[in-house]
CSV table of C-alpha atoms in Angstrom, one decimal:
chain,number,residue,atom,x,y,z
A,81,UNK,CA,245.1,127.4,55.3
A,82,UNK,CA,246.9,128.9,52.3
A,83,UNK,CA,250.6,129.3,52.4
A,84,UNK,CA,252.4,132.4,51.2
A,85,UNK,CA,251.7,134.1,47.9
A,86,UNK,CA,252.9,134.2,44.3
A,87,UNK,CA,253.8,131.2,42.1
A,88,UNK,CA,254.4,127.9,43.9
A,89,UNK,CA,258.0,126.6,43.8
A,90,UNK,CA,258.2,123.2,42.2
A,91,UNK,CA,260.9,120.5,42.0
A,92,UNK,CA,260.6,117.5,39.7
A,93,UNK,CA,262.2,114.2,40.7
A,94,UNK,CA,262.7,111.8,37.8
A,95,UNK,CA,263.9,112.9,34.4
A,96,UNK,CA,262.8,109.8,32.4
A,97,UNK,CA,260.3,109.4,29.6
A,98,UNK,CA,257.2,110.9,31.2
A,99,UNK,CA,259.1,114.0,32.5
A,100,UNK,CA,259.0,115.6,29.0
A,101,UNK,CA,255.3,115.9,29.0
A,102,UNK,CA,255.2,117.4,32.5
A,103,UNK,CA,258.1,119.8,32.0
A,104,UNK,CA,256.7,121.2,28.8
A,105,UNK,CA,253.6,122.3,30.7
A,106,UNK,CA,254.8,123.0,34.3
A,107,UNK,CA,257.4,125.5,33.0
A,108,UNK,CA,254.6,127.3,31.1
A,109,UNK,CA,252.1,127.7,33.8
A,110,UNK,CA,252.5,131.2,35.4
A,111,UNK,CA,251.2,130.0,38.8
A,112,UNK,CA,254.2,127.6,39.0
A,113,UNK,CA,257.9,128.1,39.1
A,114,UNK,CA,260.0,125.0,38.5
A,115,UNK,CA,263.2,125.6,40.4
A,116,UNK,CA,264.9,122.2,40.4
A,117,UNK,CA,265.0,118.7,38.8
A,118,UNK,CA,266.6,115.6,40.3
A,119,UNK,CA,267.5,112.1,38.9
A,120,UNK,CA,269.7,109.2,39.8
A,121,UNK,CA,271.5,110.0,36.6
A,122,UNK,CA,272.6,113.5,37.6
A,123,UNK,CA,273.8,114.3,34.0
A,124,UNK,CA,270.3,113.6,32.7
A,125,UNK,CA,268.9,115.9,35.4
A,126,UNK,CA,271.4,118.6,34.4
A,127,UNK,CA,270.5,118.2,30.7
A,128,UNK,CA,266.8,118.6,31.5
A,129,UNK,CA,267.5,121.6,33.6
A,130,UNK,CA,269.4,123.3,30.8
A,131,UNK,CA,266.7,122.4,28.2
A,132,UNK,CA,263.8,123.9,30.2
A,133,UNK,CA,265.6,126.8,31.9
A,134,UNK,CA,265.4,125.2,35.4
A,135,UNK,CA,267.9,126.8,37.8
A,136,UNK,CA,269.1,123.6,39.5
A,137,UNK,CA,269.6,120.0,38.3
A,138,UNK,CA,271.2,117.3,40.4
A,139,UNK,CA,270.6,114.8,43.2
A,140,UNK,CA,267.4,114.3,45.2
A,141,UNK,CA,269.2,115.5,48.3
A,142,UNK,CA,270.3,118.7,46.6
A,143,UNK,CA,266.9,119.5,45.2
A,144,UNK,CA,265.0,118.8,48.4
A,145,UNK,CA,267.4,121.2,50.2
A,146,UNK,CA,266.3,124.1,48.0
A,147,UNK,CA,264.2,126.5,50.2
A,148,UNK,CA,262.2,127.7,47.2
A,149,UNK,CA,260.7,124.2,46.7
A,150,UNK,CA,257.2,123.9,48.2
A,151,UNK,CA,255.9,121.1,46.0
A,152,UNK,CA,257.7,118.0,44.7
A,153,UNK,CA,256.5,116.3,41.6
A,154,UNK,CA,257.5,112.6,41.9
A,155,UNK,CA,258.0,111.0,38.4
A,156,UNK,CA,260.1,108.1,39.5
A,157,UNK,CA,259.3,104.4,38.7
A,158,UNK,CA,256.5,102.9,40.7
A,159,UNK,CA,258.9,100.9,43.0
A,160,UNK,CA,260.4,104.3,44.2
A,161,UNK,CA,257.1,106.3,44.6
A,162,UNK,CA,256.6,105.8,48.3
A,163,UNK,CA,260.3,106.2,49.2
A,164,UNK,CA,260.7,109.4,47.3
A,165,UNK,CA,257.4,110.8,48.6
A,166,UNK,CA,258.4,110.1,52.2
A,167,UNK,CA,261.8,111.8,51.6
A,168,UNK,CA,260.1,114.9,50.2
A,169,UNK,CA,257.6,115.0,53.1
A,170,UNK,CA,260.5,114.6,55.6
A,171,UNK,CA,262.0,117.7,54.0
A,172,UNK,CA,258.8,119.6,54.6
A,173,UNK,CA,257.6,119.5,51.0
A,174,UNK,CA,254.1,118.8,49.6
A,175,UNK,CA,254.1,115.9,47.1
A,176,UNK,CA,252.3,115.2,43.8
A,177,UNK,CA,253.3,111.8,42.3
A,178,UNK,CA,252.8,109.8,39.2
A,179,UNK,CA,250.5,106.8,39.5
A,180,UNK,CA,250.2,104.6,41.3
A,181,UNK,CA,250.5,106.3,44.7
A,182,UNK,CA,252.6,103.3,45.9
A,183,UNK,CA,253.1,99.6,45.1
A,184,UNK,CA,250.5,98.6,47.7
A,185,UNK,CA,247.8,100.2,49.9
A,186,UNK,CA,249.8,99.8,53.2
A,187,UNK,CA,252.7,101.8,51.7
A,188,UNK,CA,250.3,104.4,50.3
A,189,UNK,CA,248.6,104.8,53.7
A,190,UNK,CA,252.0,105.3,55.3
A,191,UNK,CA,252.6,108.2,52.9
A,192,UNK,CA,249.3,109.8,53.6
A,193,UNK,CA,249.7,109.3,57.4
A,194,UNK,CA,253.2,111.0,57.2
A,195,UNK,CA,251.7,113.9,55.3
A,196,UNK,CA,248.8,114.3,57.7
A,197,UNK,CA,251.2,114.3,60.7
A,198,UNK,CA,253.3,117.0,59.1
A,199,UNK,CA,250.4,119.1,57.9
A,200,UNK,CA,251.4,118.5,54.2
A,201,UNK,CA,249.4,117.6,51.1
A,202,UNK,CA,249.7,114.6,48.8
A,203,UNK,CA,248.4,114.7,45.2
A,204,UNK,CA,248.6,112.0,42.6
A,205,UNK,CA,248.2,111.2,38.9
A,206,UNK,CA,246.3,110.7,36.8
A,207,UNK,CA,244.9,114.2,36.2
A,208,UNK,CA,243.4,113.2,32.8
A,209,UNK,CA,240.0,113.2,34.6
A,210,UNK,CA,240.4,117.0,34.9
A,211,UNK,CA,240.7,117.4,31.1
A,212,UNK,CA,237.9,118.6,28.8
A,213,UNK,CA,236.8,115.2,27.7
A,214,UNK,CA,236.1,113.6,31.1
A,215,UNK,CA,235.0,116.9,32.8
A,216,UNK,CA,232.4,117.3,30.0
A,217,UNK,CA,231.3,113.7,30.6
A,218,UNK,CA,231.0,114.4,34.3
A,219,UNK,CA,228.7,117.3,33.6
A,220,UNK,CA,226.5,115.2,31.4
A,221,UNK,CA,226.1,112.5,34.0
A,222,UNK,CA,225.6,115.0,36.9
A,223,UNK,CA,222.9,116.9,35.0
A,224,UNK,CA,220.9,113.8,34.4
A,225,UNK,CA,221.8,113.7,30.7
A,226,UNK,CA,221.7,109.9,30.6
A,227,UNK,CA,219.0,109.4,33.3
A,228,UNK,CA,220.1,107.3,36.2
A,229,UNK,CA,223.4,105.5,35.6
A,230,UNK,CA,222.9,101.7,35.8
A,231,UNK,CA,226.1,100.2,34.3
A,232,UNK,CA,229.4,100.9,32.7
A,233,UNK,CA,232.1,99.1,30.7
A,234,UNK,CA,235.7,100.0,30.2
A,235,UNK,CA,238.4,98.6,27.9
A,236,UNK,CA,242.1,99.1,27.7
A,237,UNK,CA,243.5,96.6,25.1
A,238,UNK,CA,246.8,96.8,23.4
A,239,UNK,CA,249.7,94.6,22.3
A,240,UNK,CA,251.9,96.0,25.1
A,241,UNK,CA,254.5,98.8,25.3
A,242,UNK,CA,257.7,96.7,24.7
A,243,UNK,CA,257.7,97.4,21.0
A,244,UNK,CA,258.1,101.2,21.4
A,245,UNK,CA,259.3,101.8,25.0
A,246,UNK,CA,263.2,101.7,25.2
A,247,UNK,CA,263.1,100.4,28.8
A,248,UNK,CA,259.8,98.6,29.3
A,249,UNK,CA,260.9,96.1,31.9
A,250,UNK,CA,259.3,98.0,34.9
A,251,UNK,CA,256.0,97.9,33.1
A,252,UNK,CA,255.9,94.1,33.4
A,253,UNK,CA,257.2,94.0,37.0
A,254,UNK,CA,255.3,93.9,40.2
A,255,UNK,CA,253.4,97.1,40.7
A,256,UNK,CA,252.8,97.6,37.0
A,257,UNK,CA,251.3,95.4,34.2
A,258,UNK,CA,248.2,96.7,32.4
A,259,UNK,CA,246.2,96.8,35.6
A,260,UNK,CA,248.5,99.0,37.7
A,261,UNK,CA,250.0,101.0,34.7
A,262,UNK,CA,246.8,101.8,32.8
A,263,UNK,CA,244.1,100.9,35.3
A,264,UNK,CA,244.5,104.2,37.2
A,265,UNK,CA,243.2,106.2,34.2
A,266,UNK,CA,240.1,104.1,33.7
A,267,UNK,CA,239.4,103.5,37.4
A,268,UNK,CA,239.8,107.1,38.3
A,269,UNK,CA,237.5,108.1,35.5
A,270,UNK,CA,234.9,105.5,36.6
A,271,UNK,CA,235.1,106.7,40.2
A,272,UNK,CA,234.7,110.3,39.1
A,273,UNK,CA,231.7,109.4,37.1
A,274,UNK,CA,230.0,106.8,39.3
A,275,UNK,CA,231.4,107.2,42.8
A,276,UNK,CA,233.5,104.9,45.0
A,277,UNK,CA,233.9,101.1,44.4
A,278,UNK,CA,232.6,98.7,47.0
A,279,UNK,CA,233.7,95.3,45.8
A,280,UNK,CA,235.3,93.6,42.8
A,281,UNK,CA,235.8,90.2,41.2
A,282,UNK,CA,238.5,89.4,38.7
A,283,UNK,CA,240.5,87.0,36.6
A,284,UNK,CA,244.1,87.4,35.4
A,285,UNK,CA,246.2,85.7,32.7
A,286,UNK,CA,249.7,86.0,31.3
A,287,UNK,CA,250.2,85.3,27.6
A,288,UNK,CA,254.0,84.9,27.7
A,289,UNK,CA,256.6,84.4,30.4
A,290,UNK,CA,259.1,86.7,28.7
A,291,UNK,CA,259.0,89.6,26.3
A,292,UNK,CA,261.6,91.3,24.0
A,293,UNK,CA,262.5,95.0,23.8
A,294,UNK,CA,261.7,96.3,20.3
A,295,UNK,CA,263.4,99.7,20.2
A,296,UNK,CA,266.3,101.8,21.5
A,297,UNK,CA,269.7,100.7,22.6
A,298,UNK,CA,268.4,97.5,24.4
A,299,UNK,CA,266.4,96.3,21.3
A,300,UNK,CA,266.4,92.5,21.2
A,301,UNK,CA,266.9,92.0,24.9
A,302,UNK,CA,264.6,89.5,26.5
A,303,UNK,CA,263.1,90.2,30.0
A,304,UNK,CA,260.7,88.4,32.4
A,305,UNK,CA,257.0,89.1,32.8
A,306,UNK,CA,256.2,89.1,36.5
A,307,UNK,CA,252.4,90.0,36.4
A,308,UNK,CA,249.2,89.1,34.6
A,309,UNK,CA,249.0,90.8,31.2
A,310,UNK,CA,245.3,90.4,30.7
A,311,UNK,CA,243.0,91.2,33.6
A,312,UNK,CA,239.1,91.2,33.5
A,313,UNK,CA,237.3,92.7,36.5
A,314,UNK,CA,233.7,93.3,37.6
A,315,UNK,CA,233.2,96.3,39.8
A,316,UNK,CA,230.3,96.9,42.1
A,317,UNK,CA,229.9,100.6,43.1
A,318,UNK,CA,228.7,101.8,46.4
A,319,UNK,CA,225.9,103.7,44.6
A,320,UNK,CA,224.5,100.6,43.1
A,321,UNK,CA,225.9,100.6,39.6
A,322,UNK,CA,228.2,97.9,38.2
A,323,UNK,CA,231.0,97.9,35.6
A,324,UNK,CA,232.8,95.3,33.5
A,325,UNK,CA,236.5,96.2,32.7
A,326,UNK,CA,239.4,94.8,30.7
A,327,UNK,CA,243.0,95.7,31.0
A,328,UNK,CA,245.3,94.0,28.5
A,329,UNK,CA,248.8,94.0,27.1
A,330,UNK,CA,248.0,90.9,25.0
A,331,UNK,CA,245.6,92.2,22.4
A,332,UNK,CA,246.6,92.8,18.8
A,333,UNK,CA,243.4,94.9,18.5
A,334,UNK,CA,243.7,98.3,20.2
A,335,UNK,CA,240.6,99.4,22.2
A,336,UNK,CA,240.6,102.2,24.7
A,337,UNK,CA,237.2,103.5,25.8
A,338,UNK,CA,234.5,103.8,28.5
A,339,UNK,CA,230.7,103.5,28.1
A,340,UNK,CA,228.3,104.7,30.8
A,341,UNK,CA,224.8,103.3,30.4
A,342,UNK,CA,221.8,105.2,31.9
A,343,UNK,CA,218.1,104.7,31.9
A,344,UNK,CA,217.7,107.3,29.2
A,345,UNK,CA,221.0,107.1,27.1
A,346,UNK,CA,224.4,105.6,26.8
A,347,UNK,CA,227.4,107.9,27.0
A,348,UNK,CA,230.5,107.0,25.0
A,349,UNK,CA,233.4,108.6,26.9
A,350,UNK,CA,236.8,109.3,25.2
A,351,UNK,CA,240.0,107.4,26.1
A,352,UNK,CA,240.7,108.4,29.7
A,353,UNK,CA,244.4,108.4,29.0
A,354,UNK,CA,243.9,111.6,27.1
A,355,UNK,CA,242.6,115.0,28.1
A,356,UNK,CA,240.1,115.4,25.4
A,357,UNK,CA,238.4,113.4,22.6
A,358,UNK,CA,235.0,112.8,21.0
A,359,UNK,CA,232.2,112.6,23.5
A,360,UNK,CA,229.1,110.9,22.1
A,361,UNK,CA,225.6,110.0,23.4
A,362,UNK,CA,223.1,107.4,22.1
A,363,UNK,CA,219.7,108.3,23.4
A,364,UNK,CA,216.9,105.8,23.9
A,365,UNK,CA,215.0,105.3,20.6
A,366,UNK,CA,217.6,107.1,18.5
A,367,UNK,CA,219.1,105.4,15.5
A,368,UNK,CA,222.5,107.1,15.8
A,369,UNK,CA,224.8,108.6,18.4
A,370,UNK,CA,225.1,112.4,18.7
A,371,UNK,CA,228.4,114.2,19.4
A,372,UNK,CA,228.6,116.5,22.4
A,373,UNK,CA,230.9,119.5,22.4
A,374,UNK,CA,233.5,119.3,25.1
A,375,UNK,CA,234.5,122.3,27.2
A,376,UNK,CA,237.5,122.8,29.5
A,377,UNK,CA,241.3,122.5,29.2
A,378,UNK,CA,243.1,119.8,27.2
A,379,UNK,CA,246.6,121.1,27.7
A,380,UNK,CA,247.8,117.8,29.2
A,381,UNK,CA,249.8,116.4,32.1
A,382,UNK,CA,250.5,118.7,34.9
A,383,UNK,CA,247.1,120.3,35.4
A,384,UNK,CA,246.6,118.2,38.5
A,385,UNK,CA,249.9,119.8,39.9
A,386,UNK,CA,248.6,123.2,39.0
A,387,UNK,CA,245.2,122.6,40.6
A,388,UNK,CA,247.0,121.4,43.7
A,389,UNK,CA,249.2,124.5,43.8
A,390,UNK,CA,246.3,126.9,43.5
A,391,UNK,CA,244.4,125.0,46.2
A,392,UNK,CA,247.4,125.1,48.4
A,393,UNK,CA,247.4,128.9,48.2
A,394,UNK,CA,243.7,129.2,48.6
A,395,UNK,CA,243.4,126.7,51.4
A,396,UNK,CA,240.9,124.6,49.5
A,397,UNK,CA,240.8,120.9,48.5
A,398,UNK,CA,242.7,119.8,45.4
A,399,UNK,CA,241.1,117.3,43.1
A,400,UNK,CA,243.7,114.8,42.1
A,401,UNK,CA,244.1,113.9,45.8
A,402,UNK,CA,246.0,111.3,47.7
A,403,UNK,CA,242.7,110.0,49.0
A,404,UNK,CA,241.4,109.4,45.5
A,405,UNK,CA,244.7,107.8,44.5
A,406,UNK,CA,244.6,105.5,47.6
A,407,UNK,CA,241.0,104.4,46.8
A,408,UNK,CA,242.0,103.6,43.2
A,409,UNK,CA,245.1,101.7,44.5
A,410,UNK,CA,242.9,99.7,46.9
A,411,UNK,CA,240.5,98.9,44.0
A,412,UNK,CA,243.5,97.6,41.9
A,413,UNK,CA,244.9,95.6,44.8
A,414,UNK,CA,241.4,94.0,45.4
A,415,UNK,CA,241.3,93.2,41.7
A,416,UNK,CA,244.7,91.6,41.8
A,417,UNK,CA,243.7,89.6,45.0
A,418,UNK,CA,240.5,88.4,43.4
A,419,UNK,CA,242.3,87.3,40.2
A,420,UNK,CA,244.6,85.2,42.4
A,421,UNK,CA,241.8,83.8,44.6
A,422,UNK,CA,238.7,83.7,42.3
A,423,UNK,CA,236.5,85.4,44.9
A,424,UNK,CA,234.8,88.7,45.4
A,425,UNK,CA,237.0,91.2,47.3
A,426,UNK,CA,235.6,94.2,49.3
A,427,UNK,CA,237.1,97.7,49.0
A,428,UNK,CA,237.5,100.0,52.0
A,429,UNK,CA,234.9,102.7,52.1
A,430,UNK,CA,235.8,106.1,50.7
A,431,UNK,CA,233.5,109.1,50.7
A,432,UNK,CA,235.4,112.1,49.5
A,433,UNK,CA,233.4,114.2,47.0
A,434,UNK,CA,235.1,115.1,43.7
A,435,UNK,CA,234.3,118.7,42.7
A,436,UNK,CA,234.4,119.4,39.0
A,437,UNK,CA,236.7,122.1,37.6
A,438,UNK,CA,234.9,125.3,36.5
A,439,UNK,CA,234.4,125.3,32.8
A,440,UNK,CA,236.4,128.5,32.5
A,441,UNK,CA,239.4,127.2,34.5
A,442,UNK,CA,242.5,128.4,32.6
A,443,UNK,CA,245.9,127.0,33.3
A,444,UNK,CA,247.6,129.9,31.6
A,445,UNK,CA,246.0,132.6,33.7
A,446,UNK,CA,248.1,134.0,36.5
A,447,UNK,CA,246.0,133.8,39.6
A,448,UNK,CA,248.5,133.7,42.5
């Protein structure tokens, strides 16, 4: 069922680094109305409210009490995702969160169960798979443009975020690392392109026990590394394809891409951490790759929130769903378990169908 009419009232929880990208977009979409922002640092929340013309800025309790808020956008650190989501649901609000959905599948399932019991929705990042680059790739694969998919490969390799992030400690703590921090972009893209994952096998390594903050007021501070910083995983998809993946904060060489190999061609997919990019195809027998024009929106983070809000009004399914996020989290948890135990790990069955966005979908059109 839809609920009400007109723009959907939104509150943002968490005014940290990633909030800027969200607020720049959420405050421009005519189908959304950002009415509050909360942060543990209430002065930071108030500053963000003033900068973006948001009526209220303060504590989580204050923002959740606003009757105009229908949908809470949870941008807190991973360790707080489930707690904040449950608080929002208890207040009768729908929730869209940053990735991952929770630190572990059990906590994530508790969030989804709470939402279901209250008749509320859960959405979750990443929404990059809704951008022009990956949606165009989806259309190529779905139309048979590469023949039958048989295999895939995905790489995220970088030196790590501690050189540029002013507070990177949480990115090396339990619930993060390259697998849980960057894995959702790549795994969500692969699931969208190839369907659900059935089993995984993996190895994990840690190059250094500590790292040093390289920028900001804490530059020079040493902090511990709690998780593997180089993870290699094999994925077996329920549909019969396989993929080799690498997630690394240990690589001086930067590599961020996905390849989908089919019986007729290989598709070179843009970096799934972005909303657009160059899409190329290498056809069987061709000497060079061709570039494919991408169509769709590339406006950036927040389009998953908007799709959820429009679906809420229409009574239809939203695409960056809690079910998709739970499946990706279960894949990552299985990869982590396999890396510890050196054995194949199965993944719970998931059969939700991901519907593509219409090519003409416009985030700046007022539809509500």
